[in-house]
Short mmCIF file of C-alpha atoms and ligand atoms in Angstrom, two decimals:
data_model
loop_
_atom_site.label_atom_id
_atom_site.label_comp_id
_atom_site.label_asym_id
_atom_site.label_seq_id
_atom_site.Cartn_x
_atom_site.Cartn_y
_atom_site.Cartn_z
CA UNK R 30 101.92 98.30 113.31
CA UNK R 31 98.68 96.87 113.69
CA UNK R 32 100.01 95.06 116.93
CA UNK R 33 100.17 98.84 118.44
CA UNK R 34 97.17 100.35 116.65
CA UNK R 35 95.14 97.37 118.31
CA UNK R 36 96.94 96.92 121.32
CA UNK R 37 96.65 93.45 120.86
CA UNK R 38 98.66 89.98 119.55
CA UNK R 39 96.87 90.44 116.26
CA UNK R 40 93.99 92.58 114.39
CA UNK R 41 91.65 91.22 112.31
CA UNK R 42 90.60 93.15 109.00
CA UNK R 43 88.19 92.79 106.48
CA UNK R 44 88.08 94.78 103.29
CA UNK R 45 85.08 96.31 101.56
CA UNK R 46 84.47 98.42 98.47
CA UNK R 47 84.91 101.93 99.17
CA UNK R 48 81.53 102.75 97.31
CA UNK R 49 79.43 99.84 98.57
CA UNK R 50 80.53 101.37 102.53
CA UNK R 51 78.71 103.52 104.42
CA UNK R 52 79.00 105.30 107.71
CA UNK R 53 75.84 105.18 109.30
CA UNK R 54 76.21 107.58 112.30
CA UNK R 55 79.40 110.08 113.38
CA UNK R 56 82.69 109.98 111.84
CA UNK R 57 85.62 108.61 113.09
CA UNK R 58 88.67 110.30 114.40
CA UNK R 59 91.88 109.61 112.24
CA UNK R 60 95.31 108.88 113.44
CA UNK R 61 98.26 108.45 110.52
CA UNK R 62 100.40 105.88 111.30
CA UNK R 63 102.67 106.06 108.89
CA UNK R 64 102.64 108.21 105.39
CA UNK R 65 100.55 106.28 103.46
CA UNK R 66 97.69 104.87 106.63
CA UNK R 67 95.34 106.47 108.83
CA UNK R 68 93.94 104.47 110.88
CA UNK R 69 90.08 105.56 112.02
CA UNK R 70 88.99 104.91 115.95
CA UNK R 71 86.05 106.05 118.07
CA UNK R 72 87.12 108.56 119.87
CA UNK R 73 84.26 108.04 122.17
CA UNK R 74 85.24 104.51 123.62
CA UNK R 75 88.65 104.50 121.29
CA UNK R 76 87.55 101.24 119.39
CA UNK R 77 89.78 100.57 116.44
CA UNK R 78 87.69 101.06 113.56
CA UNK R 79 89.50 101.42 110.02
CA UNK R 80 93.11 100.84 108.60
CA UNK R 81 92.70 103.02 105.71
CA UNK R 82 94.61 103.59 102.92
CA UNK R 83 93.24 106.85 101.33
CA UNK R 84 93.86 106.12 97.45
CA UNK R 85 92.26 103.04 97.39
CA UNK R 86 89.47 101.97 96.38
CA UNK R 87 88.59 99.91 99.20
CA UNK R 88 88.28 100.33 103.23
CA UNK R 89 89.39 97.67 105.63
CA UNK R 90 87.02 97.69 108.70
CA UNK R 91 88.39 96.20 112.17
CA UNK R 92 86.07 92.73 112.05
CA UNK R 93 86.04 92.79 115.93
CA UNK R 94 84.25 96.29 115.83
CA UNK R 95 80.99 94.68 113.88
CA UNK R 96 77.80 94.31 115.46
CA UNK R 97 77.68 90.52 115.01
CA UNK R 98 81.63 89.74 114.59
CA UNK R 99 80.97 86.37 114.79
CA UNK R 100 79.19 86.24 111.42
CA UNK R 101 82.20 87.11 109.53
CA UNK R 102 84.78 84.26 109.19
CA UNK R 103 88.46 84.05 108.63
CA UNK R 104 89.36 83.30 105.37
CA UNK R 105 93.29 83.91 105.28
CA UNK R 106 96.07 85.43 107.49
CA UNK R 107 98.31 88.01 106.24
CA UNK R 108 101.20 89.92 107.68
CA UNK R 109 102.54 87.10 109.40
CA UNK R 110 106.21 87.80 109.98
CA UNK R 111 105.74 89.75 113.06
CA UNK R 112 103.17 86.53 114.75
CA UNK R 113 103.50 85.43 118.37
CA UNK R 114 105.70 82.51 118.39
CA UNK R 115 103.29 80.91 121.58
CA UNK R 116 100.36 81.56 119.44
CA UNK R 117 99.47 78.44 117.75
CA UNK R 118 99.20 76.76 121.63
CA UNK R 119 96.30 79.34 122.85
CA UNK R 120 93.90 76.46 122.16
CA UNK R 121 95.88 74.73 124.85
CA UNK R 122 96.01 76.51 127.42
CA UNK R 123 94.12 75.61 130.93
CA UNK R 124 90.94 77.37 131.34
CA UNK R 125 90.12 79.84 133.92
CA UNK R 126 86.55 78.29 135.90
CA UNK R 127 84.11 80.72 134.83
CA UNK R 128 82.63 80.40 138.41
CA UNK R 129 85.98 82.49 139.05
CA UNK R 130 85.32 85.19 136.66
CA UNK R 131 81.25 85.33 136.20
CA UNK R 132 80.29 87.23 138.91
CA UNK R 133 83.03 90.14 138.11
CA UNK R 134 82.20 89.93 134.40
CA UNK R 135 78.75 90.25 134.66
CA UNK R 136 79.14 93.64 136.74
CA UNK R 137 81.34 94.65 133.95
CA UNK R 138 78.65 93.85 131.57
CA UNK R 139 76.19 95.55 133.53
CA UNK R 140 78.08 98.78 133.62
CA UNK R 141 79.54 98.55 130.42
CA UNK R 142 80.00 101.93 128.72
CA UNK R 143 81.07 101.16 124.80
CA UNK R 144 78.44 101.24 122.36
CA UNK R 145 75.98 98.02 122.58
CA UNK R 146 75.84 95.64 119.44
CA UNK R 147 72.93 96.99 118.12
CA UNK R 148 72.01 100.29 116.24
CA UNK R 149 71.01 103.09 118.73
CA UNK R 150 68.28 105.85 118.47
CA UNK R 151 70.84 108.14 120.31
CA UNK R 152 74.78 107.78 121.31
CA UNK R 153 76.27 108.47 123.57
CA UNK R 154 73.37 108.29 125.72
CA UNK R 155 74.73 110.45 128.14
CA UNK R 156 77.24 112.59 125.73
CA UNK R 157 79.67 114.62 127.35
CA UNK R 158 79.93 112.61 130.54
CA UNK R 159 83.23 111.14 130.43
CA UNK R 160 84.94 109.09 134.02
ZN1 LIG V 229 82.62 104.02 120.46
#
């Protein structure tokens, strides 16, 4: 399930404390993905957000969707049954040159419309503008 929720091989989750969390701006829009989830997205940009299990006392908060993602590490994996069999080889794989790909990423960057990795005074800067 989290597969599809993420669109992805994998999702990585972190759990809090219900009570110590706190949304700082907006809510997010809930999908339930099966009786007993909801899963919580922006429905902005449509960033995964939350796999959220109502009655408990804790939230788990898609570790990818953190300002600084990078600061939290991986400390176990769970759920494994349903893991890509190729998976363990990612690390190697043959890189792409980056002279290849910088120029297009950095005009991606540059016109990048998902919200920054920083708090902002106002978002989405230009609300109601969608492409
Ligand atoms: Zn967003």
């Amino acid at each position: 399930m989290c597969q599809k929720a993420a669109g992805n091989y994998f999702l990585p989750l972190g759990s809090f404390a219900r009570a110590d969390f706190t949304m700082t701006r907006g809510m997010p829009k809930w999908f339930a993905s099966s009786d007993l989830v909801r899963r919580g997205f922006c429905e902005v940009c449509g960033t995964p957000l939350f796999y959220d299990i109502p009655e408990t006392d804790f939230i788990t908060v898609a570790l990818g969707s953190l300002d600084d993602s990078d600061a939290v590490r991986p400390a176990m994996q769970s759920n494994t049954g349903r893991k890509m069999s190729w998976f363990h080889a990612l690390d190697t794989l043959p890189l792409e040159p980056v002279a290849q790909t910088s120029r297009r990423e950095d005009a991606i960057a540059a016109s990048n419309h998902q919200h920054p990795d920083h708090d902002t005074a106002v978002w989405p800067p230009n609300a109601g503008r969608e492409r």
